PDB file of C-alpha atoms and ligand atoms in Angstrom:
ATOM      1  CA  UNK A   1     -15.747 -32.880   4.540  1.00  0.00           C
ATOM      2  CA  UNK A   2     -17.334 -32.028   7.388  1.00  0.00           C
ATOM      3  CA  UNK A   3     -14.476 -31.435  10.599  1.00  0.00           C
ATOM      4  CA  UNK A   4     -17.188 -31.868  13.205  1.00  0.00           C
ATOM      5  CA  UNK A   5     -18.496 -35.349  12.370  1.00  0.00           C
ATOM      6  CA  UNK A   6     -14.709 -36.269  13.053  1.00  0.00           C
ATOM      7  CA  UNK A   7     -14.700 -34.900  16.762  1.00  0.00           C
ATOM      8  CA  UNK A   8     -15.960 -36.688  19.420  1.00  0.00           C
ATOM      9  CA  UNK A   9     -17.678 -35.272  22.400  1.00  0.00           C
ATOM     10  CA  UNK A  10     -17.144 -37.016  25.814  1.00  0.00           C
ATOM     11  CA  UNK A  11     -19.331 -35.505  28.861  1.00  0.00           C
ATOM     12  CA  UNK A  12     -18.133 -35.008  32.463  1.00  0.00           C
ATOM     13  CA  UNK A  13     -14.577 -35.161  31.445  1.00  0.00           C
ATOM     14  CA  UNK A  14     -12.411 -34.521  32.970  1.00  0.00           C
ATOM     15  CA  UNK A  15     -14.839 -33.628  35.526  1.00  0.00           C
ATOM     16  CA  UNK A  16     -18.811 -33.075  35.808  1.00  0.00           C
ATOM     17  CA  UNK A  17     -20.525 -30.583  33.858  1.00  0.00           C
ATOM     18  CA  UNK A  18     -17.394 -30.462  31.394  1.00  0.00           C
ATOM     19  CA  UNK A  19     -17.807 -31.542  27.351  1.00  0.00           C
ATOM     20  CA  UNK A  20     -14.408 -32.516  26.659  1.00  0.00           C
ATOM     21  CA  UNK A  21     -13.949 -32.286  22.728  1.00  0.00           C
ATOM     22  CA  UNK A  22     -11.691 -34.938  21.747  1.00  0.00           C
ATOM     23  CA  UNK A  23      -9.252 -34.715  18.776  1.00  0.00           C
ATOM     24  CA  UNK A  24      -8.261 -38.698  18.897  1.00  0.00           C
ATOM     25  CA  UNK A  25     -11.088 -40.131  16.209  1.00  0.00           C
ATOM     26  CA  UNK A  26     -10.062 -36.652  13.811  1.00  0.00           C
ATOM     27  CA  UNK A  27      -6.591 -38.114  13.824  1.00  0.00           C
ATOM     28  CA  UNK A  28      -7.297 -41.461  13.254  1.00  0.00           C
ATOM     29  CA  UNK A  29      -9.178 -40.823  10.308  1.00  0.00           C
ATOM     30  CA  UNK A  30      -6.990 -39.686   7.309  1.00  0.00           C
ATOM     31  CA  UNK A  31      -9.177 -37.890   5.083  1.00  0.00           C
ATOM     32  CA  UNK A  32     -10.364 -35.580   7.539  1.00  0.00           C
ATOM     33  CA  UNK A  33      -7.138 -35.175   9.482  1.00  0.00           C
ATOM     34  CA  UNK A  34      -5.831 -34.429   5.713  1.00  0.00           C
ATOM     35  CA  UNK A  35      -8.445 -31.639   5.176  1.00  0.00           C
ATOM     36  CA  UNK A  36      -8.028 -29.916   9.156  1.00  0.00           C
ATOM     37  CA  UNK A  37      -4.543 -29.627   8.109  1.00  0.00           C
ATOM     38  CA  UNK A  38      -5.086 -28.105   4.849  1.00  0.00           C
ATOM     39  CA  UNK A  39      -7.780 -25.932   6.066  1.00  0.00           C
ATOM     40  CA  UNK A  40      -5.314 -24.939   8.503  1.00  0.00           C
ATOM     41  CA  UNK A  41      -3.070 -24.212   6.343  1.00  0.00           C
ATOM     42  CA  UNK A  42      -6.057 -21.852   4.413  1.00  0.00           C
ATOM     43  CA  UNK A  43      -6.054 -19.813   7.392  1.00  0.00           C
ATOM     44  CA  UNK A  44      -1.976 -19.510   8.182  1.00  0.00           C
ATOM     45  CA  UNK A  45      -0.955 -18.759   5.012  1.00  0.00           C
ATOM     46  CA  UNK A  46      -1.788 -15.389   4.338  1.00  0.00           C
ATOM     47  CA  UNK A  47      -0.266 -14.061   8.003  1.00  0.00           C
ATOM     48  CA  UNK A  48       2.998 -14.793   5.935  1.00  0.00           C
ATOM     49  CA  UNK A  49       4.411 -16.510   8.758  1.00  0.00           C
ATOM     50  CA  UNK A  50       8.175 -17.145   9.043  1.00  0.00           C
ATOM     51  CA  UNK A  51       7.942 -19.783  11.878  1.00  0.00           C
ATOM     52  CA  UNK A  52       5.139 -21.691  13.462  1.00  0.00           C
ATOM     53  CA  UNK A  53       4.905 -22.610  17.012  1.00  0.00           C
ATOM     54  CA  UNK A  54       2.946 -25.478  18.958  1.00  0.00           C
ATOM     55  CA  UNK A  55       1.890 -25.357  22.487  1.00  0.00           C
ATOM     56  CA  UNK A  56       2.680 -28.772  24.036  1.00  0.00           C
ATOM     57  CA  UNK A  57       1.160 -31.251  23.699  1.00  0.00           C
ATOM     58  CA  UNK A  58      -1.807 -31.568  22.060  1.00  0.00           C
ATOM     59  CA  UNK A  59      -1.013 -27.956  19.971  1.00  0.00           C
ATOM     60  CA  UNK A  60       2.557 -29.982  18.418  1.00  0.00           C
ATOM     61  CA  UNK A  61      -0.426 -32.184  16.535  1.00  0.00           C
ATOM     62  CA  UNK A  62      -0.982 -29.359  14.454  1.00  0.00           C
ATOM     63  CA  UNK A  63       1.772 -27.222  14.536  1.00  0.00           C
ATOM     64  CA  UNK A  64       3.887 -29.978  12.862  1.00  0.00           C
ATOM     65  CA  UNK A  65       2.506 -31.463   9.945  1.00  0.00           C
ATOM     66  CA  UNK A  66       1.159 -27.925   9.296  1.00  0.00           C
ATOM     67  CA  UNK A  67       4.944 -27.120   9.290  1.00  0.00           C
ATOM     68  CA  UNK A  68       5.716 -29.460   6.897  1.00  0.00           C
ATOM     69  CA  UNK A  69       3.297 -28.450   4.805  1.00  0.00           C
ATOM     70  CA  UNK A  70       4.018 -25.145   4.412  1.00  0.00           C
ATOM     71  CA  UNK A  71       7.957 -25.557   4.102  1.00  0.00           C
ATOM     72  CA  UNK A  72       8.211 -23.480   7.533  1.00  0.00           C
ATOM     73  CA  UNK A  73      10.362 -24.754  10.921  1.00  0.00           C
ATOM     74  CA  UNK A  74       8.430 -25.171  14.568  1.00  0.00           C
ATOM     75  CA  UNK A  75       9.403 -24.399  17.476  1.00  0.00           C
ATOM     76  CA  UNK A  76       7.614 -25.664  20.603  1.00  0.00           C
ATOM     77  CA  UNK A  77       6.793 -23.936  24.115  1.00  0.00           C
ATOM     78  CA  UNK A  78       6.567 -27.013  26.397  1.00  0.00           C
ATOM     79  CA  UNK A  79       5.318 -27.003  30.348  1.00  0.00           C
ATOM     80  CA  UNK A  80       7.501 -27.042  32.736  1.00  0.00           C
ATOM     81  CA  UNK A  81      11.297 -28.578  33.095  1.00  0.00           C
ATOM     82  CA  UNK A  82      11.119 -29.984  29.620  1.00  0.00           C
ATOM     83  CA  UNK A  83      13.359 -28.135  27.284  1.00  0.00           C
ATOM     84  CA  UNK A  84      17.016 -28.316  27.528  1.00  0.00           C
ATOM     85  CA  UNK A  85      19.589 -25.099  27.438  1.00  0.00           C
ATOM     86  CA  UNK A  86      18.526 -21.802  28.253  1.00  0.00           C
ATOM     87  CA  UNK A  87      15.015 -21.240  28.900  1.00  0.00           C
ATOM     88  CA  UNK A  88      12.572 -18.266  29.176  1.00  0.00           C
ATOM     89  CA  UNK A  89       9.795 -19.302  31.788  1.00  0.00           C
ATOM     90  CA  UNK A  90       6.143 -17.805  32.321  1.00  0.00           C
ATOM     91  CA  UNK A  91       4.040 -18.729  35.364  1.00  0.00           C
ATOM     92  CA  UNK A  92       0.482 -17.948  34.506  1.00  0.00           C
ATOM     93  CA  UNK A  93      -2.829 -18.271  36.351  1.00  0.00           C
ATOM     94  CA  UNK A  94      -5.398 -20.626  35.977  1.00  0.00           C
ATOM     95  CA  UNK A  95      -8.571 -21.448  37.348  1.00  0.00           C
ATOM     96  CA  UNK A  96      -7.505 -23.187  40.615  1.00  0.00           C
ATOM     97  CA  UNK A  97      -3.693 -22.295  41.061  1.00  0.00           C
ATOM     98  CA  UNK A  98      -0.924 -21.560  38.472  1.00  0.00           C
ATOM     99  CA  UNK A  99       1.409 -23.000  35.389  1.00  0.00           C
ATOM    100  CA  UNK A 100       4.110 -22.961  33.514  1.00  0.00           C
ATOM    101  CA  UNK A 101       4.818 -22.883  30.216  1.00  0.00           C
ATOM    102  CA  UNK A 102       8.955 -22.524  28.530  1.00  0.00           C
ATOM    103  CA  UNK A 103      10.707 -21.953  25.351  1.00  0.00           C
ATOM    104  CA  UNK A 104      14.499 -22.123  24.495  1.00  0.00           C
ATOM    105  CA  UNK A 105      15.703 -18.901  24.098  1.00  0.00           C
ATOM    106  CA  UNK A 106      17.376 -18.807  21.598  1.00  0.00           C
ATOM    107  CA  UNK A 107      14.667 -20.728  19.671  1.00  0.00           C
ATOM    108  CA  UNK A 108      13.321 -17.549  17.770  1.00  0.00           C
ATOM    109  CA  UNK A 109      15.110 -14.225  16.499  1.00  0.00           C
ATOM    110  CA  UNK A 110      13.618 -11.211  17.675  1.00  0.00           C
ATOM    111  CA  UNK A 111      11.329  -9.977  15.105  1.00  0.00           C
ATOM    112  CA  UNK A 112      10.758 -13.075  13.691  1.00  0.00           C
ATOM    113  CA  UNK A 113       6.768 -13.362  12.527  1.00  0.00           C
ATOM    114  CA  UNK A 114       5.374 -16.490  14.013  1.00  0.00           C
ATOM    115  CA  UNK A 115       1.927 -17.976  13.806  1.00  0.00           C
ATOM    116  CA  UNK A 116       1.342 -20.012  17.093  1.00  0.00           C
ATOM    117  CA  UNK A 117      -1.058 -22.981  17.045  1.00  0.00           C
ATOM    118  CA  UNK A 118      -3.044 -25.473  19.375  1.00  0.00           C
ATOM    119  CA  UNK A 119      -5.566 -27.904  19.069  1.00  0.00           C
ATOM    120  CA  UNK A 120      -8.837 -26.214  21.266  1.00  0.00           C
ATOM    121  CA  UNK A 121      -9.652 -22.625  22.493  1.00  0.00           C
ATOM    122  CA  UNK A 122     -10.932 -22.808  25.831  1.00  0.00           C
ATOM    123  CA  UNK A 123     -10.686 -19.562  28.290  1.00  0.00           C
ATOM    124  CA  UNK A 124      -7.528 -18.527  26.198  1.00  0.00           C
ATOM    125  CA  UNK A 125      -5.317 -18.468  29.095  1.00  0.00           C
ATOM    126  CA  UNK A 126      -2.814 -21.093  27.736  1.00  0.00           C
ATOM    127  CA  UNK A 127      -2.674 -18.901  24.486  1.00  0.00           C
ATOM    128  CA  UNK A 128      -2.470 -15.660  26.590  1.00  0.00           C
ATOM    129  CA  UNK A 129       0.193 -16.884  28.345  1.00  0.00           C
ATOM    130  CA  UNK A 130       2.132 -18.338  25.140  1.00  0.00           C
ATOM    131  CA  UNK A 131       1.989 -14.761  23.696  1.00  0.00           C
ATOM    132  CA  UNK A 132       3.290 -13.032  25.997  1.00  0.00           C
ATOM    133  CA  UNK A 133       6.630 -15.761  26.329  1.00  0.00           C
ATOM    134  CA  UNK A 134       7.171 -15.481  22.926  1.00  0.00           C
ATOM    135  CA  UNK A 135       6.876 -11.214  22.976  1.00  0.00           C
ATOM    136  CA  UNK A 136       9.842 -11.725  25.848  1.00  0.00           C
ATOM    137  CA  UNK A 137      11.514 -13.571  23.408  1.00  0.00           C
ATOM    138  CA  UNK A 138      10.856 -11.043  20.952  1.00  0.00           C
ATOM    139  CA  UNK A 139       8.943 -12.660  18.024  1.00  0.00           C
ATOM    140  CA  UNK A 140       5.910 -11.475  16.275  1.00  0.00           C
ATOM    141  CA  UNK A 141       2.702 -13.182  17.037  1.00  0.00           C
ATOM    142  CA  UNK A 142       0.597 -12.659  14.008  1.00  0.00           C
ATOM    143  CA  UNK A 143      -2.349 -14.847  15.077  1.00  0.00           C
ATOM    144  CA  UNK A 144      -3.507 -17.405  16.847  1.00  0.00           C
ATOM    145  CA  UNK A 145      -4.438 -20.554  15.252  1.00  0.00           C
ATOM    146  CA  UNK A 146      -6.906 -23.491  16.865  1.00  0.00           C
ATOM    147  CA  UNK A 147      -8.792 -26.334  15.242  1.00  0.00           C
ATOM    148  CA  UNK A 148     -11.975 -26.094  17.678  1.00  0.00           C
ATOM    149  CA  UNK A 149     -13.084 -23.263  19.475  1.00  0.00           C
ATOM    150  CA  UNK A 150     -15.139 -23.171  22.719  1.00  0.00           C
ATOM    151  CA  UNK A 151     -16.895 -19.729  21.124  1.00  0.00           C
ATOM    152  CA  UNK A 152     -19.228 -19.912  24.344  1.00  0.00           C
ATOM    153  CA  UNK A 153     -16.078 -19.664  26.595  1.00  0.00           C
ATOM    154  CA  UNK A 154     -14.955 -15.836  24.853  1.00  0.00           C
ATOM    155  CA  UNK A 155     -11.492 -17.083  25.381  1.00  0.00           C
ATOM    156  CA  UNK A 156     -10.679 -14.741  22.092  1.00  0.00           C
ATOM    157  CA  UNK A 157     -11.570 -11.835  23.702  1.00  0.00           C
ATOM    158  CA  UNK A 158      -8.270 -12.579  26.228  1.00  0.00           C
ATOM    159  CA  UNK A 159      -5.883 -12.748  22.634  1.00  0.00           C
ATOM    160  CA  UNK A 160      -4.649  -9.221  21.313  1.00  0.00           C
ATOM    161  CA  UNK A 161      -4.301 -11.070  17.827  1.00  0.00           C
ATOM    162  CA  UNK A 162      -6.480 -12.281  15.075  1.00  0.00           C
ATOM    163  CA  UNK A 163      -7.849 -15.793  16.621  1.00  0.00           C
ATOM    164  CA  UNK A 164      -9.412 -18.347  13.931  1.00  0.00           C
ATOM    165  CA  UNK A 165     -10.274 -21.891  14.062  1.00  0.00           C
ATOM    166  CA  UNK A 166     -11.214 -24.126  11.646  1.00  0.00           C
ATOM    167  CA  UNK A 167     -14.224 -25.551  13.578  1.00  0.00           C
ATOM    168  CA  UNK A 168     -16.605 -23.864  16.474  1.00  0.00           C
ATOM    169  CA  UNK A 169     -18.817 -24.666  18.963  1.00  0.00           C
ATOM    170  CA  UNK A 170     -21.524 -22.963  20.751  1.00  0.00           C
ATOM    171  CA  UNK A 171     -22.332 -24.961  23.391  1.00  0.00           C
TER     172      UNK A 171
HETATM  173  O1  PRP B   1      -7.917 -22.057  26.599  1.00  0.00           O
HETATM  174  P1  PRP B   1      -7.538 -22.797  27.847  1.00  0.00           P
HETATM  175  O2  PRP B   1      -8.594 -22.732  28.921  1.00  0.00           O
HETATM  176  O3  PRP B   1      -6.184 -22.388  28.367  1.00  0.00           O
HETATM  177  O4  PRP B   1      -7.485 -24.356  27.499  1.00  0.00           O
HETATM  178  C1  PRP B   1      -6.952 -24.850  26.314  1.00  0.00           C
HETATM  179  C2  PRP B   1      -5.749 -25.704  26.556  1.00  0.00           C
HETATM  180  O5  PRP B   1      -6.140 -26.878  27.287  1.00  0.00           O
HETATM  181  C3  PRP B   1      -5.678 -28.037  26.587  1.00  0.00           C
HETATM  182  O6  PRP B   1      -4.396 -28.407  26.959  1.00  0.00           O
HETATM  183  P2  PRP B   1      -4.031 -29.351  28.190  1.00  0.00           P
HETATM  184  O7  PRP B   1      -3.490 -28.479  29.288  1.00  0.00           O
HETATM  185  O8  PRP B   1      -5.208 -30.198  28.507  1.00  0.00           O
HETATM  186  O9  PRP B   1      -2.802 -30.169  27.668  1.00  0.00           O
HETATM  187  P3  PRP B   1      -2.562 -31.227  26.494  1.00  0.00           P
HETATM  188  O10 PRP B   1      -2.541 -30.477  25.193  1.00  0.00           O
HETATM  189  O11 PRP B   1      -1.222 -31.769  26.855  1.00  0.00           O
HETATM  190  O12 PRP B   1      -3.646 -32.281  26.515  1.00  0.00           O
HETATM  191  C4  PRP B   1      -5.646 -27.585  25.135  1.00  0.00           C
HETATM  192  O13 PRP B   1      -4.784 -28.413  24.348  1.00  0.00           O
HETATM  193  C5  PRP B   1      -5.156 -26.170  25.241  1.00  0.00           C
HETATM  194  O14 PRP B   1      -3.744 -26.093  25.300  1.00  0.00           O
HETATM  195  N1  ADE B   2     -13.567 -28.848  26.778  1.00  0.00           N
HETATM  196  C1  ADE B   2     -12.346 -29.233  26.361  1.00  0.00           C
HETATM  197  N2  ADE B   2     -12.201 -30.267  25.494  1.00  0.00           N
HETATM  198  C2  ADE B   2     -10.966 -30.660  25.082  1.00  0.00           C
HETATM  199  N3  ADE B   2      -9.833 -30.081  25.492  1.00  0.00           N
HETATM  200  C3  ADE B   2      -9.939 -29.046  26.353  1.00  0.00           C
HETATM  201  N4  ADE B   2      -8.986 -28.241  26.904  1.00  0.00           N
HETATM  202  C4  ADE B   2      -9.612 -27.345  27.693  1.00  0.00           C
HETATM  203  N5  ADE B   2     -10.948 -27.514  27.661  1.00  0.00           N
HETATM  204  C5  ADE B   2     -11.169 -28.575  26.824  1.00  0.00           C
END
């Protein structure tokens, strides 16, 4: 099965000049949404994760059936005002102005291993900034899991552990 014939690439969105790669026709079809998930869960499994974690929203599409496959909980880090209780917040920069990303803290025991997933690897600042909430929170980040990677972006080289993906592009 080939992952890539399953993406589609839209130009100019969201703006000009931008190839938005768009996960919709991968989940509609089942064969090949079957295989992304087992391919992620190729790559997961031998970080010996305790927990996984999804980055809202697009990042809970395969942080939770990957879950289930692998007999593990998820916890989510959602933007901003989302998460009841007690929260642990982290502004971070982005191109033009700043975000915020949150996690319930009491969501993940310090020292817990985690594996934290999201759908696309852009300029790694939404995965930058994940890692670092969950280190205040005091999990382990043993990697950083995408389905696509923008390789051409180097958002990796932002990430201070092991990034994979199960598809990459170039260009
Ligand atoms: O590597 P970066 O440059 O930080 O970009 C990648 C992020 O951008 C997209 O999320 P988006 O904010 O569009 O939210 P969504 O998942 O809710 O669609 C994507 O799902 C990643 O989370
Ligand atoms: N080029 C892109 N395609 C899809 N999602 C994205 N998130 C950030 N950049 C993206």
């Amino acid at each position: 099965m080939n992952i890539k014939d399953h993406i589609r690439s839209i130009p100019d969105f969201p703006k000009p000049g931008i190839m938005f790669y768009d996960i919709s026709t991968l989940l509609a079809h089942a064969e090949a949404w079957r295989d992304t998930v087992r391919q992620l869960k190729e790559a997961v499994e031998p970080h010996k994760p305790a927990l996984l974690v999804g980055i809202e929203s697009r990042g809970f599409l395969a942080a939770a059936p990957l879950a289930l496959a692998m007999g593990l909980g998820f916890v989510m880090i959602r933007k901003r005002g989302k998460l009841p209780g007690d929260i642990i917040t982290h502004n971070y920069d982005l191109e033009y102005g700043t975000d915020t990303i949150e996690i319930q803290a009491d969501a993940i025991k310090p020292g817990t291993r985690v594996v934290v997933l999201d759908d696309l690897l852009a300029t790694g600042g939404t995965m930058a900034a994940a890692i670092s909430l969950l280190r205040r929170v005091g999990a382990d980040v043993a990697a950083a899991q995408f389905i696509i990677e923008l390789g051409f972006l180097n958002g990796a080289a932002k990430l201070d552990v092991p990034v994979q993906s199960v598809v990459r592009y170039e260009s």
